[in-house]
Coordinates of C-alpha atoms in Angstrom, one line a residue:
Chain A
M1 CA 84.4 226.7 -114.7
S2 CA 85.5 226.8 -111.1
L3 CA 88.9 225.5 -110.0
L4 CA 89.6 223.8 -106.7
V5 CA 92.9 222.9 -105.1
V6 CA 93.4 220.7 -102.1
G7 CA 96.9 220.6 -100.6
S8 CA 99.3 221.8 -98.0
I9 CA 99.5 225.3 -96.7
A10 CA 102.9 225.7 -95.1
L11 CA 105.6 228.0 -93.7
D12 CA 108.8 227.5 -95.5
S13 CA 112.3 228.3 -94.4
V14 CA 114.6 228.1 -97.4
E15 CA 118.3 228.7 -97.8
T16 CA 119.8 229.0 -101.3
P17 CA 123.2 230.3 -102.4
F18 CA 121.6 233.7 -102.9
G19 CA 119.9 234.2 -99.6
R20 CA 117.5 232.8 -97.1
T21 CA 113.9 233.2 -96.0
E22 CA 112.2 232.4 -92.8
S23 CA 108.6 231.1 -92.3
A24 CA 107.4 232.4 -95.7
L25 CA 104.1 231.4 -97.3
G26 CA 104.5 228.0 -98.9
G27 CA 102.9 224.6 -99.5
S28 CA 101.5 223.0 -102.6
A29 CA 98.1 224.7 -102.4
V30 CA 99.6 228.1 -101.9
Y31 CA 102.0 227.9 -104.9
F32 CA 99.3 226.4 -107.0
A33 CA 96.8 229.1 -106.2
A34 CA 99.2 232.0 -106.3
A35 CA 100.1 231.0 -109.9
G36 CA 96.7 229.9 -111.0
A37 CA 94.9 233.0 -109.8
L38 CA 96.7 235.1 -112.4
L39 CA 94.6 233.3 -114.9
H40 CA 91.4 232.2 -113.1
P41 CA 90.0 232.2 -109.6
V42 CA 91.1 229.4 -107.3
Q43 CA 89.2 227.8 -104.5
V44 CA 91.6 226.6 -101.8
V45 CA 91.1 223.8 -99.3
G46 CA 93.7 223.2 -96.6
V47 CA 94.5 223.6 -92.9
V48 CA 96.7 226.0 -91.0
G49 CA 97.6 226.4 -87.3
R50 CA 96.7 229.4 -85.2
D51 CA 100.2 230.7 -85.9
Y52 CA 99.7 231.1 -89.6
P53 CA 100.0 234.7 -90.9
M54 CA 96.5 234.8 -92.3
E55 CA 96.8 238.5 -93.1
E56 CA 99.5 237.6 -95.6
L57 CA 97.5 234.9 -97.1
R58 CA 94.5 237.2 -97.4
R59 CA 96.6 239.8 -99.1
V60 CA 97.5 237.2 -101.7
A61 CA 93.9 236.1 -101.8
R62 CA 92.8 239.4 -103.1
R63 CA 94.3 238.4 -106.4
G64 CA 91.7 235.6 -106.8
L65 CA 91.9 233.0 -104.1
D66 CA 88.8 231.9 -102.3
L67 CA 89.9 230.9 -98.8
R68 CA 86.6 229.6 -97.5
G69 CA 88.0 226.1 -97.5
V70 CA 91.0 227.0 -95.3
T71 CA 90.5 225.7 -91.8
I72 CA 92.3 227.2 -88.8
A73 CA 93.0 224.5 -86.3
D74 CA 94.4 224.4 -82.8
G75 CA 98.2 223.8 -83.1
E76 CA 101.1 224.7 -85.2
S77 CA 101.2 225.2 -89.0
F78 CA 103.0 222.8 -91.2
R79 CA 106.7 223.9 -91.4
W80 CA 109.3 222.9 -93.8
A81 CA 113.0 224.0 -93.9
G82 CA 115.4 223.1 -96.7
K83 CA 118.8 224.1 -98.1
Y84 CA 119.8 224.0 -101.8
G85 CA 123.3 223.2 -103.2
F86 CA 125.3 225.7 -105.2
D87 CA 123.7 224.7 -108.5
L88 CA 120.2 224.4 -107.1
Q89 CA 120.1 220.8 -108.3
T90 CA 120.3 219.2 -104.9
R91 CA 118.2 219.9 -101.9
E92 CA 118.5 218.9 -98.3
T93 CA 115.5 218.9 -96.0
L94 CA 116.5 220.4 -92.7
E95 CA 113.2 220.1 -91.0
T96 CA 109.6 218.9 -91.5
R97 CA 107.1 219.6 -88.8
L98 CA 103.6 218.5 -89.9
G99 CA 101.8 220.2 -87.1
V100 CA 98.0 220.5 -87.8
F101 CA 98.6 219.0 -91.3
A102 CA 99.2 215.6 -89.6
N103 CA 95.5 215.4 -88.9
F104 CA 94.2 217.1 -92.0
K105 CA 90.9 215.7 -93.2
P106 CA 89.9 217.6 -96.2
E107 CA 86.3 219.0 -96.0
I108 CA 85.1 220.5 -99.2
P109 CA 82.8 223.4 -98.5
E110 CA 79.4 223.0 -100.2
P111 CA 80.0 225.9 -102.6
F112 CA 83.2 224.3 -103.8
R113 CA 81.7 220.8 -104.5
D114 CA 80.6 221.7 -108.0
A115 CA 84.2 222.6 -109.1
G116 CA 84.7 221.7 -112.7
F117 CA 88.4 221.4 -112.3
V118 CA 90.1 219.8 -109.3
F119 CA 93.7 219.6 -108.4
L120 CA 94.7 217.1 -105.7
G121 CA 98.0 218.4 -104.4
N122 CA 100.7 216.1 -103.0
I123 CA 98.9 214.7 -99.9
D124 CA 98.1 211.2 -98.6
P125 CA 96.3 209.4 -101.5
E126 CA 93.6 208.2 -99.1
L127 CA 92.8 211.9 -98.4
Q128 CA 92.9 212.6 -102.2
L129 CA 90.3 209.8 -102.5
Q130 CA 88.2 211.4 -99.8
V131 CA 88.2 214.7 -101.8
L132 CA 86.9 212.9 -104.8
E133 CA 84.0 211.5 -102.8
Q134 CA 82.9 215.0 -101.9
V135 CA 83.0 216.7 -105.3
H136 CA 80.2 216.3 -108.0
Q137 CA 81.3 215.2 -111.4
P138 CA 84.3 217.5 -112.1
K139 CA 85.2 217.8 -115.7
L140 CA 88.9 217.2 -115.0
V141 CA 90.7 215.9 -112.0
A142 CA 94.5 216.1 -111.8
C143 CA 96.7 214.9 -109.0
D144 CA 100.3 215.1 -107.8
T145 CA 102.1 212.6 -105.5
M146 CA 105.5 211.9 -104.2
N147 CA 108.0 209.1 -103.5
Y148 CA 106.8 208.8 -99.9
W149 CA 103.3 207.8 -100.9
I150 CA 104.5 205.7 -103.9
Q151 CA 106.4 203.6 -101.4
G152 CA 104.0 203.7 -98.4
K153 CA 100.5 204.0 -99.9
R154 CA 100.8 202.2 -103.2
T155 CA 97.4 200.5 -103.1
A156 CA 95.5 203.7 -102.3
L157 CA 97.5 205.5 -105.0
L158 CA 96.7 203.0 -107.7
K159 CA 93.0 203.2 -106.7
L160 CA 93.2 207.0 -107.0
L161 CA 94.8 206.8 -110.4
E162 CA 91.7 204.9 -111.7
Q163 CA 89.7 208.1 -110.8
V164 CA 91.9 210.9 -112.1
D165 CA 92.4 212.3 -115.6
V166 CA 95.9 213.7 -115.2
L167 CA 98.8 212.7 -113.2
L168 CA 101.3 215.5 -112.7
V169 CA 104.6 214.3 -111.3
N170 CA 108.3 214.7 -111.7
D171 CA 110.6 212.4 -113.5
S172 CA 111.9 210.5 -110.5
E173 CA 108.4 210.0 -109.3
V174 CA 107.0 208.5 -112.5
R175 CA 110.1 206.2 -112.6
E176 CA 109.6 205.0 -109.1
L177 CA 105.8 204.5 -109.6
S178 CA 106.2 202.5 -112.7
G179 CA 109.5 200.7 -112.0
D180 CA 110.7 201.8 -115.4
W181 CA 113.6 204.4 -115.8
H182 CA 112.5 205.3 -119.3
I183 CA 110.2 208.2 -118.9
H184 CA 107.9 207.6 -121.9
R185 CA 107.4 204.0 -121.1
A186 CA 106.9 204.9 -117.4
A187 CA 104.2 207.4 -118.4
R188 CA 102.5 204.9 -120.6
W189 CA 102.5 202.5 -117.7
V190 CA 100.5 205.1 -115.8
L191 CA 98.1 205.7 -118.8
E192 CA 97.1 202.0 -118.5
R193 CA 96.0 202.6 -114.9
G194 CA 93.4 205.3 -115.5
P195 CA 94.7 208.7 -116.4
K196 CA 94.3 210.0 -119.9
F197 CA 97.3 212.3 -119.6
V198 CA 100.6 212.2 -117.7
V199 CA 102.6 215.4 -117.2
V200 CA 106.2 214.7 -116.3
K201 CA 108.1 217.7 -114.9
K202 CA 111.8 217.6 -115.4
G203 CA 113.0 220.8 -113.7
E204 CA 115.5 222.6 -115.8
H205 CA 114.8 220.2 -118.7
G206 CA 111.2 221.2 -119.1
A207 CA 108.1 219.1 -119.0
V208 CA 106.5 216.5 -121.2
L209 CA 102.8 215.7 -121.8
V210 CA 102.3 212.0 -122.6
E211 CA 99.1 210.8 -124.2
R212 CA 98.4 207.4 -125.5
D213 CA 99.7 208.2 -129.0
R214 CA 101.2 211.7 -128.8
I215 CA 103.9 213.4 -126.9
F216 CA 104.4 217.2 -126.4
Y217 CA 107.5 218.8 -125.0
V218 CA 107.8 222.2 -123.4
P219 CA 111.3 223.5 -122.4
A220 CA 111.9 225.3 -119.1
F221 CA 111.9 229.0 -119.8
P222 CA 115.6 230.1 -119.8
L223 CA 116.4 232.2 -116.9
D224 CA 119.8 233.7 -116.1
D225 CA 119.2 233.4 -112.4
V226 CA 117.2 230.9 -110.6
F227 CA 116.7 232.2 -107.1
D228 CA 114.7 229.4 -105.3
P229 CA 113.3 226.3 -107.0
T230 CA 110.8 225.6 -104.2
G231 CA 107.2 225.4 -105.5
A232 CA 108.0 225.4 -109.2
G233 CA 106.1 222.1 -109.8
D234 CA 103.0 223.3 -107.9
A235 CA 103.1 226.7 -109.8
F236 CA 103.3 224.6 -113.0
A237 CA 100.2 222.7 -112.0
G238 CA 98.5 226.0 -111.1
G239 CA 99.2 227.5 -114.6
F240 CA 98.2 224.3 -116.3
M241 CA 94.9 223.8 -114.5
A242 CA 93.9 227.5 -114.4
H243 CA 94.4 227.8 -118.2
L244 CA 92.2 224.7 -118.7
A245 CA 89.6 226.0 -116.2
R246 CA 89.3 229.5 -117.7
T247 CA 89.0 228.1 -121.3
G248 CA 87.0 224.9 -120.4
D249 CA 88.6 223.4 -123.5
L250 CA 90.2 219.9 -123.1
S251 CA 91.2 219.6 -126.8
D252 CA 94.7 218.3 -127.4
A253 CA 95.7 221.7 -128.9
N254 CA 94.6 223.5 -125.7
L255 CA 96.3 221.0 -123.4
R256 CA 99.5 222.0 -125.1
V257 CA 98.9 225.6 -124.5
A258 CA 98.1 224.7 -120.8
M259 CA 101.6 223.0 -120.7
V260 CA 103.1 226.3 -121.8
Y261 CA 101.2 228.3 -119.1
G262 CA 102.4 225.7 -116.6
S263 CA 106.0 226.1 -117.7
T264 CA 105.6 229.9 -117.6
M265 CA 104.3 229.8 -114.0
G266 CA 107.1 227.5 -113.0
S267 CA 109.6 229.9 -114.3
F268 CA 108.1 232.8 -112.4
A269 CA 108.0 230.8 -109.2
V270 CA 111.8 230.3 -109.1
E271 CA 112.6 234.0 -109.5
R272 CA 111.9 234.9 -105.9
F273 CA 111.5 233.3 -102.5
S274 CA 108.1 232.0 -101.7
I275 CA 105.3 233.3 -103.9
G276 CA 106.9 236.7 -104.1
R277 CA 107.1 236.9 -107.9
F278 CA 103.3 236.2 -108.3
E279 CA 102.6 239.3 -106.2
E280 CA 104.6 241.4 -108.6
I281 CA 103.4 240.3 -112.0
T282 CA 100.2 240.7 -113.9
L283 CA 98.5 238.7 -116.7
A284 CA 100.4 240.8 -119.2
D285 CA 103.7 239.5 -117.9
V286 CA 102.4 236.0 -118.1
T287 CA 101.2 236.3 -121.6
A288 CA 104.4 237.9 -122.7
R289 CA 106.4 234.9 -121.4
V290 CA 103.9 232.5 -123.0
R291 CA 104.6 234.1 -126.3
A292 CA 108.4 234.0 -125.7
H293 CA 108.0 230.3 -125.1
R294 CA 106.8 229.9 -128.6
D295 CA 109.9 231.6 -130.0
L296 CA 112.0 229.0 -128.0
V297 CA 110.7 226.1 -130.0
H298 CA 109.0 227.3 -133.1
F299 CA 110.4 226.4 -136.5
E300 CA 109.0 226.4 -140.0
L301 CA 109.7 223.7 -142.5
E302 CA 109.9 225.5 -145.8
P303 CA 107.4 224.3 -148.4
G304 CA 109.0 221.2 -149.9
D305 CA 111.8 221.2 -147.3
A306 CA 110.6 218.1 -145.6
D307 CA 109.2 216.7 -148.8
R308 CA 112.5 216.5 -150.8
R309 CA 113.2 212.9 -151.7
Chain B
M1 CA 128.0 223.9 -151.4
S2 CA 130.5 221.3 -150.5
L3 CA 130.8 219.9 -146.9
L4 CA 134.1 218.8 -145.4
V5 CA 134.6 216.9 -142.1
V6 CA 138.0 216.3 -140.5
G7 CA 138.0 213.9 -137.5
S8 CA 138.7 210.4 -136.2
I9 CA 138.0 207.2 -138.1
A10 CA 138.0 204.5 -135.6
L11 CA 137.1 200.9 -134.8
D12 CA 134.7 200.8 -131.8
S13 CA 134.0 197.9 -129.5
V14 CA 130.9 198.7 -127.5
E15 CA 129.0 196.9 -124.8
T16 CA 125.5 197.9 -123.9
P17 CA 122.8 196.2 -121.8
F18 CA 121.4 195.0 -125.2
G19 CA 124.4 193.5 -126.8
R20 CA 127.9 194.1 -127.9
T21 CA 129.8 194.8 -131.1
E22 CA 133.5 194.3 -131.9
S23 CA 135.7 196.6 -134.1
A24 CA 132.8 198.3 -135.8
L25 CA 133.1 201.4 -137.9
G26 CA 133.2 204.4 -135.6
G27 CA 134.9 207.8 -135.0
S28 CA 133.6 211.3 -135.2
A29 CA 134.2 211.7 -139.0
V30 CA 132.4 208.4 -139.7
Y31 CA 129.3 209.1 -137.7
F32 CA 129.2 212.7 -139.0
A33 CA 129.6 211.6 -142.6
A34 CA 127.2 208.6 -142.4
A35 CA 124.5 210.9 -141.1
G36 CA 125.2 213.9 -143.2
A37 CA 125.4 212.0 -146.5
L38 CA 121.7 211.3 -146.3
L39 CA 121.2 215.0 -147.0
H40 CA 124.3 216.1 -148.9
P41 CA 127.7 214.7 -150.0
V42 CA 130.4 214.7 -147.4
Q43 CA 134.2 215.0 -148.0
V44 CA 136.1 213.1 -145.4
V45 CA 139.6 213.7 -144.1
G46 CA 141.2 211.3 -141.6
V47 CA 143.7 208.5 -141.1
V48 CA 143.3 204.8 -140.7
G49 CA 145.8 201.9 -140.2
R50 CA 146.4 199.1 -142.6
D51 CA 144.0 197.0 -140.6
Y52 CA 141.0 199.2 -141.3
P53 CA 138.1 197.4 -143.1
M54 CA 138.2 199.8 -146.0
E55 CA 135.7 197.7 -148.0
E56 CA 133.1 198.4 -145.3
L57 CA 133.9 202.1 -145.3
R58 CA 133.7 202.1 -149.1
R59 CA 130.3 200.4 -149.0
V60 CA 129.1 203.3 -146.7
A61 CA 130.8 205.8 -149.0
R62 CA 128.5 204.8 -151.9
R63 CA 125.8 206.7 -150.1
G64 CA 127.7 210.0 -150.6
L65 CA 131.1 210.0 -148.9
D66 CA 134.1 211.2 -150.7
L67 CA 137.0 209.3 -149.2
R68 CA 139.9 211.0 -151.1
G69 CA 141.0 212.6 -147.9
V70 CA 141.4 209.3 -146.0
T71 CA 145.0 208.4 -145.6
I72 CA 146.0 204.7 -145.0
A73 CA 149.1 204.8 -142.8
D74 CA 151.4 202.1 -141.6
G75 CA 150.3 200.9 -138.2
E76 CA 147.1 200.1 -136.3
S77 CA 143.8 202.0 -136.6
F78 CA 142.4 204.1 -133.7
R79 CA 140.5 201.7 -131.5
W80 CA 138.1 202.6 -128.7
A81 CA 136.2 200.2 -126.4
G82 CA 133.5 201.2 -124.0
K83 CA 130.7 199.8 -121.8
Y84 CA 127.4 201.5 -121.0
G85 CA 125.5 201.2 -117.7
F86 CA 122.0 199.8 -117.6
D87 CA 120.2 203.1 -118.3
L88 CA 122.8 204.2 -120.9
Q89 CA 123.5 207.3 -118.9
T90 CA 127.0 206.3 -117.8
R91 CA 129.8 205.0 -119.9
E92 CA 133.1 203.5 -118.9
T93 CA 136.0 203.6 -121.4
L94 CA 137.6 200.2 -121.4
E95 CA 140.4 200.9 -123.9
T96 CA 141.7 203.7 -126.1
R97 CA 144.5 202.8 -128.5
L98 CA 145.3 205.8 -130.7
G99 CA 147.5 203.9 -133.2
V100 CA 148.1 205.9 -136.4
F101 CA 145.7 208.6 -135.1
A102 CA 148.4 209.7 -132.6
N103 CA 150.5 211.1 -135.5
F104 CA 147.5 212.4 -137.5
K105 CA 148.4 215.6 -139.4
P106 CA 145.4 216.6 -141.4
E107 CA 146.2 217.3 -145.1
I108 CA 143.3 218.6 -147.0
P109 CA 143.3 217.4 -150.6
E110 CA 143.3 220.3 -153.1
P111 CA 139.8 219.5 -154.4
F112 CA 138.4 219.8 -150.8
R113 CA 140.0 223.2 -150.0
D114 CA 137.1 225.1 -151.4
A115 CA 134.6 223.5 -149.1
G116 CA 131.9 226.0 -148.2
F117 CA 131.1 224.2 -144.9
V118 CA 133.7 222.7 -142.6
F119 CA 133.3 220.6 -139.6
L120 CA 136.3 220.1 -137.3
G121 CA 135.5 217.0 -135.3
N122 CA 136.9 216.5 -131.8
I123 CA 140.7 216.4 -132.4
D124 CA 143.6 218.4 -131.0
P125 CA 142.8 222.1 -131.4
E126 CA 146.2 222.7 -132.9
L127 CA 145.3 220.3 -135.7
Q128 CA 141.9 222.0 -136.1
L129 CA 143.8 225.2 -136.6
Q130 CA 146.0 223.5 -139.2
V131 CA 142.9 222.6 -141.1
L132 CA 141.7 226.2 -141.2
E133 CA 145.0 227.3 -142.6
Q134 CA 144.4 224.9 -145.6
V135 CA 140.9 225.8 -146.5
H136 CA 139.9 228.9 -148.6
Q137 CA 137.2 231.1 -147.1
P138 CA 134.6 228.6 -146.0
K139 CA 131.1 230.1 -145.6
L140 CA 130.7 228.3 -142.2
V141 CA 133.1 226.6 -139.8
A142 CA 131.9 224.5 -136.9
C143 CA 134.0 222.6 -134.4
D144 CA 133.6 220.1 -131.6
T145 CA 136.0 219.6 -128.7
M146 CA 136.2 217.6 -125.4
N147 CA 137.2 218.0 -121.8
Y148 CA 140.7 216.6 -122.6
W149 CA 141.5 219.5 -124.9
I150 CA 139.7 222.1 -122.7
Q151 CA 142.1 221.1 -119.9
G152 CA 145.2 220.4 -121.9
K153 CA 145.1 222.7 -124.9
R154 CA 143.2 225.7 -123.7
T155 CA 145.3 228.4 -125.4
A156 CA 145.0 226.7 -128.8
L157 CA 141.3 226.1 -128.2
L158 CA 140.6 229.7 -127.4
K159 CA 142.6 230.7 -130.5
L160 CA 140.5 228.3 -132.6
L161 CA 137.2 229.7 -131.2
E162 CA 138.2 233.1 -132.6
Q163 CA 138.1 231.5 -136.1
V164 CA 135.0 229.3 -136.0
D165 CA 131.3 230.3 -136.5
V166 CA 129.7 227.5 -134.5
L167 CA 130.9 225.6 -131.4
L168 CA 129.0 222.3 -131.0
V169 CA 129.6 220.7 -127.6
N170 CA 127.8 218.9 -124.9
D171 CA 126.6 220.4 -121.7
S172 CA 129.5 219.3 -119.5
E173 CA 132.0 220.6 -122.1
V174 CA 130.5 224.1 -122.3
R175 CA 130.4 224.2 -118.5
E176 CA 134.0 223.2 -118.2
L177 CA 135.2 225.5 -120.9
S178 CA 133.4 228.6 -119.5
G179 CA 133.7 227.7 -115.8
D180 CA 130.0 228.5 -115.5
W181 CA 127.5 225.6 -114.6
H182 CA 124.6 227.6 -116.1
I183 CA 124.3 226.5 -119.7
H184 CA 123.0 229.7 -121.2
R185 CA 125.5 231.9 -119.4
A186 CA 128.3 229.4 -120.4
A187 CA 127.2 229.6 -124.0
R188 CA 127.2 233.4 -124.0
W189 CA 130.7 233.3 -122.6
V190 CA 131.7 231.3 -125.7
L191 CA 129.9 233.8 -127.9
E192 CA 132.1 236.5 -126.6
R193 CA 135.2 234.6 -127.8
G194 CA 134.3 234.4 -131.5
P195 CA 131.5 231.9 -132.5
K196 CA 128.3 233.4 -133.6
F197 CA 126.4 230.3 -132.5
V198 CA 126.8 227.7 -129.8
V199 CA 125.0 224.4 -130.0
V200 CA 124.8 222.6 -126.7
K201 CA 123.9 218.9 -126.9
K202 CA 122.2 217.6 -123.8
G203 CA 121.7 213.9 -124.7
E204 CA 118.2 212.7 -123.8
H205 CA 117.3 216.3 -122.9
G206 CA 117.7 217.5 -126.4
A207 CA 119.9 220.4 -127.7
V208 CA 119.9 224.1 -127.6
L209 CA 121.0 226.7 -130.1
V210 CA 122.3 229.9 -128.3
E211 CA 122.7 233.1 -130.2
R212 CA 123.5 236.5 -128.8
D213 CA 119.8 237.4 -128.3
R214 CA 117.8 234.3 -129.1
I215 CA 117.6 230.7 -127.9
F216 CA 116.1 227.7 -129.6
Y217 CA 115.4 224.3 -128.1
V218 CA 114.9 221.0 -129.8
P219 CA 114.0 217.9 -127.8
A220 CA 115.6 214.6 -128.3
F221 CA 113.3 212.5 -130.4
P222 CA 111.4 210.1 -128.1
L223 CA 112.5 206.5 -128.7
D224 CA 111.2 203.6 -126.8
D225 CA 114.6 201.8 -127.0
V226 CA 118.0 203.4 -127.2
F227 CA 120.4 200.8 -128.3
D228 CA 123.8 202.4 -128.3
P229 CA 124.4 206.1 -127.6
T230 CA 127.8 206.2 -129.2
G231 CA 128.2 208.7 -132.0
A232 CA 124.9 210.5 -131.4
G233 CA 126.7 213.9 -131.0
D234 CA 128.6 213.5 -134.2
A235 CA 125.5 212.3 -136.1
F236 CA 123.8 215.4 -134.8
A237 CA 126.6 217.6 -136.2
G238 CA 126.3 215.7 -139.5
G239 CA 122.6 216.4 -139.8
F240 CA 123.0 220.0 -138.7
M241 CA 125.9 220.8 -141.1
A242 CA 124.6 218.8 -144.1
H243 CA 121.3 220.6 -143.9
L244 CA 123.0 224.0 -143.9
A245 CA 125.4 222.9 -146.8
R246 CA 122.6 221.6 -149.0
T247 CA 120.5 224.7 -148.5
G248 CA 123.4 227.3 -148.3
D249 CA 121.0 229.3 -146.1
L250 CA 122.4 230.6 -142.8
S251 CA 119.3 232.5 -141.8
D252 CA 118.1 232.1 -138.2
A253 CA 115.0 230.3 -139.4
N254 CA 117.1 227.8 -141.3
L255 CA 119.6 227.2 -138.4
R256 CA 116.5 226.1 -136.4
V257 CA 115.6 223.6 -139.1
A258 CA 119.2 222.4 -139.1
M259 CA 119.0 221.8 -135.4
V260 CA 116.0 219.6 -136.0
Y261 CA 117.9 217.6 -138.7
G262 CA 120.7 217.3 -136.2
S263 CA 118.4 215.9 -133.5
T264 CA 116.8 213.6 -136.0
M265 CA 120.2 212.2 -137.0
G266 CA 121.2 211.8 -133.4
S267 CA 118.1 209.8 -132.8
F268 CA 118.8 207.4 -135.7
A269 CA 122.4 207.0 -134.5
V270 CA 121.3 205.4 -131.2
E271 CA 119.0 202.9 -132.7
R272 CA 121.7 200.5 -133.8
F273 CA 125.4 199.7 -133.1
S274 CA 127.9 201.7 -135.1
I275 CA 126.4 203.5 -138.1
G276 CA 124.1 200.6 -138.9
R277 CA 120.9 202.6 -138.9
F278 CA 122.2 205.1 -141.5
E279 CA 122.7 202.2 -143.9
E280 CA 119.0 201.2 -143.5
I281 CA 117.2 204.5 -143.9
T282 CA 116.6 206.8 -146.7
L283 CA 115.9 210.6 -146.9
A284 CA 112.2 209.8 -146.7
D285 CA 112.7 208.3 -143.2
V286 CA 114.7 211.4 -142.2
T287 CA 112.1 213.8 -143.4
A288 CA 109.3 211.9 -141.7
R289 CA 111.1 212.1 -138.4
V290 CA 111.8 215.8 -139.0
R291 CA 108.1 216.4 -139.4
A292 CA 107.3 214.3 -136.3
H293 CA 109.7 216.6 -134.4
R294 CA 107.5 219.5 -135.2
D295 CA 104.5 217.7 -133.7
L296 CA 106.5 217.2 -130.5
V297 CA 106.8 221.0 -129.8
H298 CA 104.3 222.8 -131.9
F299 CA 101.5 224.7 -130.2
E300 CA 99.1 227.4 -131.4
L301 CA 98.1 230.4 -129.3
E302 CA 94.5 231.0 -130.3
P303 CA 93.9 234.5 -131.7
G304 CA 93.6 236.7 -128.6
D305 CA 94.6 233.9 -126.3
A306 CA 97.9 235.4 -125.3
D307 CA 96.5 238.9 -125.7
R308 CA 93.8 238.7 -123.0
R309 CA 94.5 241.2 -120.3

């Protein structure tokens, strides 16, 4: 089933202890799509300015992105600049210039409106709601958000939650949204407001899928060198949603596998600046890392082992 | 095979957002033994003052502790007092009075010297070395340590590492010991100095077993209410070592199961003050939670799922 993402398309300038990049492809829709397209084609809706390096985006698109929903508007593209601390745990935003993104009004092209799977990247919840008005009965809708909207657009965000199936956020966001520092209680607070699933991303500590009566953990894939954490969460969402879209299977067992694909894509995202790693790898690399994830957590209780009384 | 622990036996006064306790049973050897004894008998070596409530300790001992290695010395017992912040993530030490523990010289009773499994709780590494001089060819030796010894007794600690099989520490300790903030690299630094395995405990983020070419993660068991985090690490060690001692199996597969028993015991430890929870539960409760751990992380790759190219 087709997979649609609506989100930012940006130019990122990032400095880490290992180097820096200037005006590289970035934004939630770009990370999501670059990761997801390794598994399943991704329809992209977003806006860029006339300065955007469309030839670079089109090069990436050959791997499975449908760019018919990308509008080129008069003005400058969304630009973000940030700098990470020595352990990559802290990040300072040096510059945010919204450019044409400030007036973004998502218009879903007619051929995209039948998307079975929809990911609403981190944009104004009022715009996320507008997207939902334009699509026809998707099988699964997931959304991201951030502290800025939790604080400033709470009413719209709560209205949105009533209409989405999955909320994918990081730990600080679910804490702020719910007012509860305890992640599982916080996630269950969200479950009472509409979503059937909450995915909480915890960076180096992995991610957790919270359902009403079940919890699933996936660790972050262990990497010796994290190069640039930017976009890991959106790449996670891309892997998660693309696995669901390509299988069309929303069983609990398959949601767990989708979490592993998400974690895998997050781990690739941080190995290079921008979406560089996704241009190097193939599906074989992805599936190898998915299998390696299993070895990270798998254990067998011997027959009788857990039965001894 | 028999299991020996050498460590502190203390009286803890703890304040959490949920209540407080005064002069309750505590110390690394007590948490280790209370947890471990649910799986396998534990021989305890330590020292207490004349003020220690030995009748309480003997009540616990009926569940499987051999107290013949506990010396009652003239003077006061080791006392620790601490206060946790609202989210239980931060802890302030209000008082540490070493009492008779200041002059502790571990003497291993003759019947304990053949122990197959030895856990050296967090005490001066010179004393940990003295223990190793007294035991005969144990099958597995594990040790804990803390920042105080890493800073003040580094030479003795590095000598100790050459003689132990497992280092069980928390994330900040392995970082400080190795000088590397990256946990896997830090653990591998330790592996080069003697131990075959490093267990890094990460509190609410679970624990990781690092071997030369393999990594295993176990999440912290999700609890709605953590009551008092004191002793969770020692209870983890107790579950880990007791499972190995009762099975006598040091295979990679069984080490993983031991990690799950460790995590399970850590989760029980935090549900009450002191070792209260271990007095309430039975092996059946332990095995039920071990099984539940499996559901937290288990996923199945469909046949062909990870093979699709």
